[in-house]
Coordinates of C-alpha atoms and ligand atoms in Angstrom, one line a residue:
X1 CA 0.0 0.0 0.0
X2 CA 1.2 3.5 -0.9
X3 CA 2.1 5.5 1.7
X4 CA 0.4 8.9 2.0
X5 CA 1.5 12.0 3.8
X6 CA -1.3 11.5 6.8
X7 CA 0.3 7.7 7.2
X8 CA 1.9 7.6 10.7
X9 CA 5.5 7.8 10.0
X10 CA 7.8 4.8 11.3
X11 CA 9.1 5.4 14.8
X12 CA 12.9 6.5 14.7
X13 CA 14.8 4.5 16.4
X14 CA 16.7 5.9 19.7
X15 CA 20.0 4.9 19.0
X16 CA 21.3 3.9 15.3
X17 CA 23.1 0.7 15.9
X18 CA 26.8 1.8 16.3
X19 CA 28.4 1.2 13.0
X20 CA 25.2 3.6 11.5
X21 CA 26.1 6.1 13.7
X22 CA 28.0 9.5 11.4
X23 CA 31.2 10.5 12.4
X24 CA 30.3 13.6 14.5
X25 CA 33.9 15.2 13.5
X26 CA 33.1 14.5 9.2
X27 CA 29.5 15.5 9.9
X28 CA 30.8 18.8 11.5
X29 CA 33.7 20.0 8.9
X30 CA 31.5 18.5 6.0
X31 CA 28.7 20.8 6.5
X32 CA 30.5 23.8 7.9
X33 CA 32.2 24.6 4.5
X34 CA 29.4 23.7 2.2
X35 CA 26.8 25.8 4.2
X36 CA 26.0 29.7 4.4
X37 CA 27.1 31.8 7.2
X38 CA 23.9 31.5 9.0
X39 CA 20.6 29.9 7.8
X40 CA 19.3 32.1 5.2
X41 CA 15.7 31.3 4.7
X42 CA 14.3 33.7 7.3
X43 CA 16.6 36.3 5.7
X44 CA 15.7 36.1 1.7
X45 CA 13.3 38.6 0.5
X46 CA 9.8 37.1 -0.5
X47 CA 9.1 38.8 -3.6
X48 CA 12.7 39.7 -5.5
X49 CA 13.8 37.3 -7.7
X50 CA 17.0 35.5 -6.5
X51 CA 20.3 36.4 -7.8
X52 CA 22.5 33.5 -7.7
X53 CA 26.5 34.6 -7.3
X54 CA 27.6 32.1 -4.7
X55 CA 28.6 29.0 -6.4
X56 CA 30.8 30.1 -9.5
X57 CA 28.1 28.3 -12.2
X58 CA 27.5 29.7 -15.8
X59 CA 25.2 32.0 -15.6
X60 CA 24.2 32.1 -19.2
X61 CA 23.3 27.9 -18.7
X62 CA 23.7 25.0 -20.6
X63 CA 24.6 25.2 -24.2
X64 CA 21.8 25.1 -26.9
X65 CA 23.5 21.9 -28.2
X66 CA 23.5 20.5 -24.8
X67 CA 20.4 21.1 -23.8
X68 CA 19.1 19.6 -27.3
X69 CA 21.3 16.3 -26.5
X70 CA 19.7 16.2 -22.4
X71 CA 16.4 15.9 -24.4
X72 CA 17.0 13.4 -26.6
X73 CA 18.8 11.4 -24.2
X74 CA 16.3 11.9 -21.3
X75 CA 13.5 10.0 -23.7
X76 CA 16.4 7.0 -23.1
X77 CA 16.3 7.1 -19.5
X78 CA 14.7 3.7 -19.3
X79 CA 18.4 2.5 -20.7
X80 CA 21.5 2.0 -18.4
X81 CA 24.2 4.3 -19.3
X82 CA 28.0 3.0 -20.7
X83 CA 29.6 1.4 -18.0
X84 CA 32.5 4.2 -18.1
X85 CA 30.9 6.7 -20.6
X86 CA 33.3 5.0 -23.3
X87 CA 31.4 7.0 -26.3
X88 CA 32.2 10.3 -24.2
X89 CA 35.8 8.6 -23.4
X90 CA 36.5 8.9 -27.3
X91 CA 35.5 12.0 -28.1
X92 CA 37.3 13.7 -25.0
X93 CA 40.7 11.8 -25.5
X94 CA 40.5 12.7 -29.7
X95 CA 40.1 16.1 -28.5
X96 CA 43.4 16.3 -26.5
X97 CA 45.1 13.8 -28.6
X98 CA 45.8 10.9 -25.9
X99 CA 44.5 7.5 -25.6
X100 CA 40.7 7.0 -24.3
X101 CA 42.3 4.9 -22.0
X102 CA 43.9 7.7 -20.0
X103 CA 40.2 9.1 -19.4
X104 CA 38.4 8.6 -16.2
X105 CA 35.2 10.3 -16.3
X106 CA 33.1 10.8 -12.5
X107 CA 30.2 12.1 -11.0
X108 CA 31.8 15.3 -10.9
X109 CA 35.5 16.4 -10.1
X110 CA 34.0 16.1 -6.6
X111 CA 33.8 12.3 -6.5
X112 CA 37.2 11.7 -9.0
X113 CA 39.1 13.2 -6.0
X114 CA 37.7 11.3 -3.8
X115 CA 38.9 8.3 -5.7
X116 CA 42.1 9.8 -5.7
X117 CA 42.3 9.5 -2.3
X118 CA 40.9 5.8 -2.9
X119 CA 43.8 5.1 -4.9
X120 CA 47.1 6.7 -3.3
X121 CA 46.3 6.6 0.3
X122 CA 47.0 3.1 2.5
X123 CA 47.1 4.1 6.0
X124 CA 47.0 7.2 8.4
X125 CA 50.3 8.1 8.4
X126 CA 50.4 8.9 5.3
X127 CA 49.9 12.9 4.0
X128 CA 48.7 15.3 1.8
X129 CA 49.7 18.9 1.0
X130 CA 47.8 21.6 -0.1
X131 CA 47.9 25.5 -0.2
X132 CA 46.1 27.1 3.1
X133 CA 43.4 29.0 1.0
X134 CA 41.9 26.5 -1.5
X135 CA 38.8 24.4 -2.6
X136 CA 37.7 23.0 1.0
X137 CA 36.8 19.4 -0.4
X138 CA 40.3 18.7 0.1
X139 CA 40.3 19.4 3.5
X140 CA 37.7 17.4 4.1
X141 CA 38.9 14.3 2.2
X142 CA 42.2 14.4 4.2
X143 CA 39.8 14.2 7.4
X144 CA 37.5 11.8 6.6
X145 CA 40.4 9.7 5.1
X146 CA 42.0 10.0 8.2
X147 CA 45.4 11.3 6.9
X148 CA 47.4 14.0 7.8
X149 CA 47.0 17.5 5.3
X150 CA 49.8 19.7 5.6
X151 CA 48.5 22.9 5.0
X152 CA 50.8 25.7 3.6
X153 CA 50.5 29.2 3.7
X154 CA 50.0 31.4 0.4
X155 CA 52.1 34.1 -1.0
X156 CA 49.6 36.8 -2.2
X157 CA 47.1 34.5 -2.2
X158 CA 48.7 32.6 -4.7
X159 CA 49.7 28.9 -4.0
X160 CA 53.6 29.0 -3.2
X161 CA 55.1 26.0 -5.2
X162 CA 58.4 26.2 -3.5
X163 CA 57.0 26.4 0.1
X164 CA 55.2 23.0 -1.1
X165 CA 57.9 21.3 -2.2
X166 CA 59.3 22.3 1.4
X167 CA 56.3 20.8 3.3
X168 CA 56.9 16.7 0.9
X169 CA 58.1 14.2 3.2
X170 CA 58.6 10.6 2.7
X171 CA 55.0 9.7 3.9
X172 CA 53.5 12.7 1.4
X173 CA 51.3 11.0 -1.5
X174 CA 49.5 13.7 -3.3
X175 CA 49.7 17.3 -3.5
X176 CA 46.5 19.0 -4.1
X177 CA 46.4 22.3 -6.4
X178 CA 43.4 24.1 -7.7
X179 CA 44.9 25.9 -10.6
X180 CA 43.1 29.1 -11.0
X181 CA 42.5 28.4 -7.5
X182 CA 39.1 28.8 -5.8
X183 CA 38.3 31.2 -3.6
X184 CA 41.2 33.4 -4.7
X185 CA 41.2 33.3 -8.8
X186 CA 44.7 33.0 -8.8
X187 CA 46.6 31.0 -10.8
X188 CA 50.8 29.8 -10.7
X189 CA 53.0 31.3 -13.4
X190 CA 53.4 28.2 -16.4
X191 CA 56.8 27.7 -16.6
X192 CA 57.0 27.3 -12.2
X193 CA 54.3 25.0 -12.3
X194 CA 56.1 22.3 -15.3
X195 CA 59.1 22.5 -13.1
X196 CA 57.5 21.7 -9.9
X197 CA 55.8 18.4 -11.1
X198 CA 58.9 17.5 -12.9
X199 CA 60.5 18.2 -9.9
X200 CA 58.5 16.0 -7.2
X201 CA 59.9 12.7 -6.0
X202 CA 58.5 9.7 -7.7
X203 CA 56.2 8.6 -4.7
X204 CA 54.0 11.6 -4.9
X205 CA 51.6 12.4 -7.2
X206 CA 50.6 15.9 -8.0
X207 CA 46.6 16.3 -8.8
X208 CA 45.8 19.9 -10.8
X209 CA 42.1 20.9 -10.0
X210 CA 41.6 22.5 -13.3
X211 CA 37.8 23.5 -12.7
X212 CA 38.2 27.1 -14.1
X213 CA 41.3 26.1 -16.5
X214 CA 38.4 27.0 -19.6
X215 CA 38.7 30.4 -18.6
X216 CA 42.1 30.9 -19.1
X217 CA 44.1 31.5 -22.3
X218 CA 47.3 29.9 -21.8
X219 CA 46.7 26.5 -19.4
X220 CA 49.8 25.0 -18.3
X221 CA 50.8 22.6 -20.8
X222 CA 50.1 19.3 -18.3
X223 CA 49.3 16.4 -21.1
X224 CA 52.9 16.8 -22.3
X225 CA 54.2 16.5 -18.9
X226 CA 52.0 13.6 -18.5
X227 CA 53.1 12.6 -21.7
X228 CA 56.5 12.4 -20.5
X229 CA 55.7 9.7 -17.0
X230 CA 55.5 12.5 -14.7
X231 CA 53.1 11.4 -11.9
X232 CA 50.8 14.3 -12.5
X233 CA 46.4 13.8 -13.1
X234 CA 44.5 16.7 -14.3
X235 CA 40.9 17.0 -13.2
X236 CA 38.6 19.1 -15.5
X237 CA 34.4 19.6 -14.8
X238 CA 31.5 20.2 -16.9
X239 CA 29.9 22.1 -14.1
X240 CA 31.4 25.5 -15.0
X241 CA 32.5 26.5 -18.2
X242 CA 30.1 24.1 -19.9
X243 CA 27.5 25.1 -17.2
X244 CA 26.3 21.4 -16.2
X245 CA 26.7 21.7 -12.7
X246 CA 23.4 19.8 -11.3
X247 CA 24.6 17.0 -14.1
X248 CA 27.4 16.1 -12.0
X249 CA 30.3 14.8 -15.1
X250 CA 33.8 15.7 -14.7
X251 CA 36.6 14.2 -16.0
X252 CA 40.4 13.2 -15.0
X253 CA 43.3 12.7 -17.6
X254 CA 46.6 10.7 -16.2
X255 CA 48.7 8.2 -17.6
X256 CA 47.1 4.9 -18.3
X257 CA 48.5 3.3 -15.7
X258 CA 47.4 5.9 -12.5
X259 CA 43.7 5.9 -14.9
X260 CA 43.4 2.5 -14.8
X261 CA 44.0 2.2 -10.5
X262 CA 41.1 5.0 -10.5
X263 CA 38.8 3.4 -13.0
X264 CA 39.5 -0.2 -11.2
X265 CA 38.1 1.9 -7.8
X266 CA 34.9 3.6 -9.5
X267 CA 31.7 2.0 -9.7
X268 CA 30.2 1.2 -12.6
X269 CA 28.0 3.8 -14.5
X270 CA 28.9 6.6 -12.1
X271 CA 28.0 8.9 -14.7
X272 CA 24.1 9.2 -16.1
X273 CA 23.4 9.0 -19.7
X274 CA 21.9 12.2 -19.8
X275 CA 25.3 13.6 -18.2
X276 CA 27.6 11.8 -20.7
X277 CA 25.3 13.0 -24.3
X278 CA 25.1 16.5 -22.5
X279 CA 29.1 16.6 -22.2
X280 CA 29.8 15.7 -25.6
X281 CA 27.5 18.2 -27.0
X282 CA 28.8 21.3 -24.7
X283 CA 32.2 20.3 -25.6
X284 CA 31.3 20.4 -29.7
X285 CA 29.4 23.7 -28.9
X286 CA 32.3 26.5 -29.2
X287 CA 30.1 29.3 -29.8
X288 CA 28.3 28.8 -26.6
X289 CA 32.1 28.2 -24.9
X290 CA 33.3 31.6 -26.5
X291 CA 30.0 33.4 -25.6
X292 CA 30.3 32.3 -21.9
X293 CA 34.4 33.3 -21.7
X294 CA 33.3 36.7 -22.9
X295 CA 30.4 36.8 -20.9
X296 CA 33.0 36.5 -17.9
X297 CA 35.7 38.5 -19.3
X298 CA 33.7 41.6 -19.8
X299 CA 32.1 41.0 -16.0
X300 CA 35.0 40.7 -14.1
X301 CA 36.2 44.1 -16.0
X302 CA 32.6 45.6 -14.6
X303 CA 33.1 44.3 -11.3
X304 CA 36.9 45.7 -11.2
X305 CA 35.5 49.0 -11.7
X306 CA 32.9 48.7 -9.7
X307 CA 35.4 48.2 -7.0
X308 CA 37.7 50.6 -7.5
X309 CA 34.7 53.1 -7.7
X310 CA 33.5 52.0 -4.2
X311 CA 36.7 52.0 -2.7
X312 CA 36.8 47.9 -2.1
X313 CA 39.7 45.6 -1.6
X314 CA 39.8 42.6 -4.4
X315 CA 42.1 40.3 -5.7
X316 CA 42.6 39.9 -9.2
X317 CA 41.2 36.8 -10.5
X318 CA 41.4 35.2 -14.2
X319 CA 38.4 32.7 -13.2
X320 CA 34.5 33.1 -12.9
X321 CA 34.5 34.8 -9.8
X322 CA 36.4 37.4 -7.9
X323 CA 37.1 37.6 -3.5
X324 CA 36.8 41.0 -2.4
X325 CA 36.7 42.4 1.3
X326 CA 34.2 45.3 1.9
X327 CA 35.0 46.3 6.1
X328 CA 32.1 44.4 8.0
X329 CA 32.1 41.9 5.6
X330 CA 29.8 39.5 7.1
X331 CA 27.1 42.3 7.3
X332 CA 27.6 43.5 4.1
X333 CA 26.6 39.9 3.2
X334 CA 23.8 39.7 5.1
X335 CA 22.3 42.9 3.6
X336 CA 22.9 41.1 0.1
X337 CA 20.9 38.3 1.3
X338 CA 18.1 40.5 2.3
X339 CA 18.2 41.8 -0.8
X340 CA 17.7 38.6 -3.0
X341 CA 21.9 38.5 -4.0
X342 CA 23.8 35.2 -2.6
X343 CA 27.7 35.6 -3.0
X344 CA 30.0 33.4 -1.0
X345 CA 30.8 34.5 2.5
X346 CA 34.1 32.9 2.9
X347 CA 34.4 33.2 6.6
X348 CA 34.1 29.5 6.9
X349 CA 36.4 28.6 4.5
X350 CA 39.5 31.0 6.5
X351 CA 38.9 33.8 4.5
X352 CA 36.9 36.2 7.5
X353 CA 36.2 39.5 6.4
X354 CA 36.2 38.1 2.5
X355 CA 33.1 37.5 0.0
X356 CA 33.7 35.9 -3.1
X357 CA 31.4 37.0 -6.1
X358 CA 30.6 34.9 -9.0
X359 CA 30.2 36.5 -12.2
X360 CA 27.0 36.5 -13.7
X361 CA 25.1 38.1 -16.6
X362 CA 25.3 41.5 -16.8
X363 CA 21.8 42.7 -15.6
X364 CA 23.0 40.2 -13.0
X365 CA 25.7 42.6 -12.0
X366 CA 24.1 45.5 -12.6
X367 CA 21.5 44.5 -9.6
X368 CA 24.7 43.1 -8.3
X369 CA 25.9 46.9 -8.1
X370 CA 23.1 47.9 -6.7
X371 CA 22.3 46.5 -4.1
X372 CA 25.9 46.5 -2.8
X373 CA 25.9 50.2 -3.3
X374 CA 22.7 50.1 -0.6
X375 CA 24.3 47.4 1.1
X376 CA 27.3 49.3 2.2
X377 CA 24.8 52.6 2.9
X378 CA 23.5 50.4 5.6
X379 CA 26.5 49.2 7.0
X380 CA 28.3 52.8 6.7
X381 CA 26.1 55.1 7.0
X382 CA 28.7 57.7 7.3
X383 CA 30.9 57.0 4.4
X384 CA 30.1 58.4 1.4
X385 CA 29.2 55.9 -1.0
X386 CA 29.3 56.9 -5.2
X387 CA 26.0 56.5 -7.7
X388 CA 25.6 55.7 -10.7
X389 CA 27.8 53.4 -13.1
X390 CA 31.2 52.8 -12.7
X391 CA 33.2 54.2 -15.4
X392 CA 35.5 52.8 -18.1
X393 CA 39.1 52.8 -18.2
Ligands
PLP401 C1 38.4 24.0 -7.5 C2 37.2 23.1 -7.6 N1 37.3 21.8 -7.8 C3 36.2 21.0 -7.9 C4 34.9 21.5 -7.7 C5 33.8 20.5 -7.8 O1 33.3 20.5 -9.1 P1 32.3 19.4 -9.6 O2 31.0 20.1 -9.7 O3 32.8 18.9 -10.9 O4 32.2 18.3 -8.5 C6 34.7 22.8 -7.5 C7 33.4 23.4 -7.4 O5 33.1 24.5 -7.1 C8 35.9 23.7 -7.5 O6 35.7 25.0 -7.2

């Protein structure tokens, strides 16, 4: 019999058996990085319409081409995808020019790194390093793995390849690098970056977090150094550039042999069918991929004026999103939020004092502008905060 929503509900037990039971410690760190400052809900404005700037996604959407492909391959849904998305795996390694078999494709870059940490972590005493301001999954893996992270500090909030060298020891086996890096929007010169992974001793393998790699010109050139044997995987997502993000697809490139360990340790059919025809079109759609690059290169030029007009810190980014830090930050966001704007709040993350904004469309920004003009009118009433559009170089 169905169950409706007047059925009694099932009586919840007092105590989940022990080996139910979540670790309160992954429970804790998990959520405190993925949620808000403070519950919003009570906060949001009822009528506005929500501007989303919080969670550096495309705001222009899925390409026409892939939103063509999701509806022809949702009317297959009845049909179990390919076991490893080979038809995807083809298409992406012809693209780059290496073998299919070097392609790992996951359920996201989210769930390829945790396979990483599958694959090149034994025991506890074993380590990773990673740059103190960066994406906060890897934190988290390195906790709920149980291994030591050795967390080393930025130089200008830029990841500082020597100082990571520094912190390898014998029991390091990965170093984690988001490259542009989130929150910051940094990125590590080329040439530094080819000499660091040739550089690293054999036992350690260096993952690059390319998640905003489309929106640079010049990315490092990584196949060739993977080319070469150098213990290096590059992880790439659809849920940016490509704007897929609620599809969860990403993919990782590595030699065949670190590929194969990671295939061996995913599941099969991690990635829907939908997901996999929806990559292949966004990758063939270039227009869409050239619209969306402009789309953020013209708003982080707005925003940078915007900043300098109001006075506000920043730090120069070459991704989809820029961290700035307006004084009373954490109100500042708050008034957003009242307002109907979400951008990051990045006080969890070890960043107090810092927001990070997502760029979005450009009557995004424009409302964007606005209401960060009123914003800081609330917070400062004193100050003297400029009207009107911020002006060209
Ligand atoms: C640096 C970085 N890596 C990985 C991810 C996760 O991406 P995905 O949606 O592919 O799991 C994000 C998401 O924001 C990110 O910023």
């Amino acid at each position: 019999m169905a169950l409706s929503s007047d059925s009694p509900k099932t009586p919840r037990p007092k105590r989940l058996p022990g080996r139910l039971s979540p670790n309160p410690r992954i429970l804790k760190l998990h959520l405190s990085s993925y949620r808000e400052l403070c519950p919003i809900q009570d906060l949001l404005p009822r009528r506005l319409p929500l501007i989303r700037l919080d969670a550096n996604e495309n705001a222009l959407g899925p390409s026409p081409l892939a939103r063509k492909a999701i509806r022809k391959a949702a009317a297959e849904s009845h049909r179990y995808p390919e076991i490893a998305g080979e038809g995807l795996r083809d298409f992406v390694a012809s693209e780059l020019g290496v073998r299919p078999e070097q392609i790992v494709f996951g359920n996201g870059s989210t769930e390829l790194l945790e396979l990483l940490f599958h694959v090149s972590l034994r025991n506890r005493h074993e380590e990773v390093v990673l740059p103190r301001h960066s994406f906060p999954l890897y934190e988290i893996l390195a906790q709920r793995f149980g291994c030591r992270a050795r967390v080393v500090p930025d130089r200008n909030f830029t990841a500082d390849l020597e100082m990571l060298r520094e912190a390898i020891t014998p029991r390091t086996r990965l170093v984690l690098l988001a490259n542009p890096n989130n929150p910051t929007g940094t990125r590590v010169d080329n040439g530094a970056l080819v000499a660091f992974a040739k550089g690293l001793p054999p036992h350690v393998l260096l993952a690059l977090d390319e998640a905003y790699a489309d929106f640079i010109d010049d990315p490092p050139p990584l196949r060739e150094i993977i080319q070469q044997g150098i213990p290096v995987t590059v992880l790439r997502t659809f849920s940016k550039l490509h704007g897929l993000a609620s599809l969860r697809i990403g993919y990782a490139l590595a030699s065949e042999e670190i590929a194969r360990a990671r295939q061996k340790a995913s599941l099969p059919t991690n990635t829907s069918g939908i997901a996999q025809a929806a990559a292949m079109a966004a990758l063939k759609d270039k227009r869409h991929q050239r619209k969306s690059k402009k789309t953020v290169r013209d708003g982080r030029l707005y925003l940078e004026r915007l900043f300098r007009q109001l006075g506000l810190c920043w730090v120069p980014s070459c991704a989809n999103f820029v961290m700035i830090r307006p004084p009373r930050a954490e109100e500042v966001w708050k008034a957003l939020v009242r307002r109907g704007v979400l951008v990051r709040s990045l006080h969890s993350w070890g960043l107090p004092g810092w927001l990070r904004v997502t760029i979005g469309t450009p009557e995004e920004l424009h409302r964007f502008a606005g209401s960060l003009r009123e914003a800081l009118r609330k917070v400062h009433p004193l100050q003297p905060i400029p009207a009107g559009e911020p002006e060209g170089d």
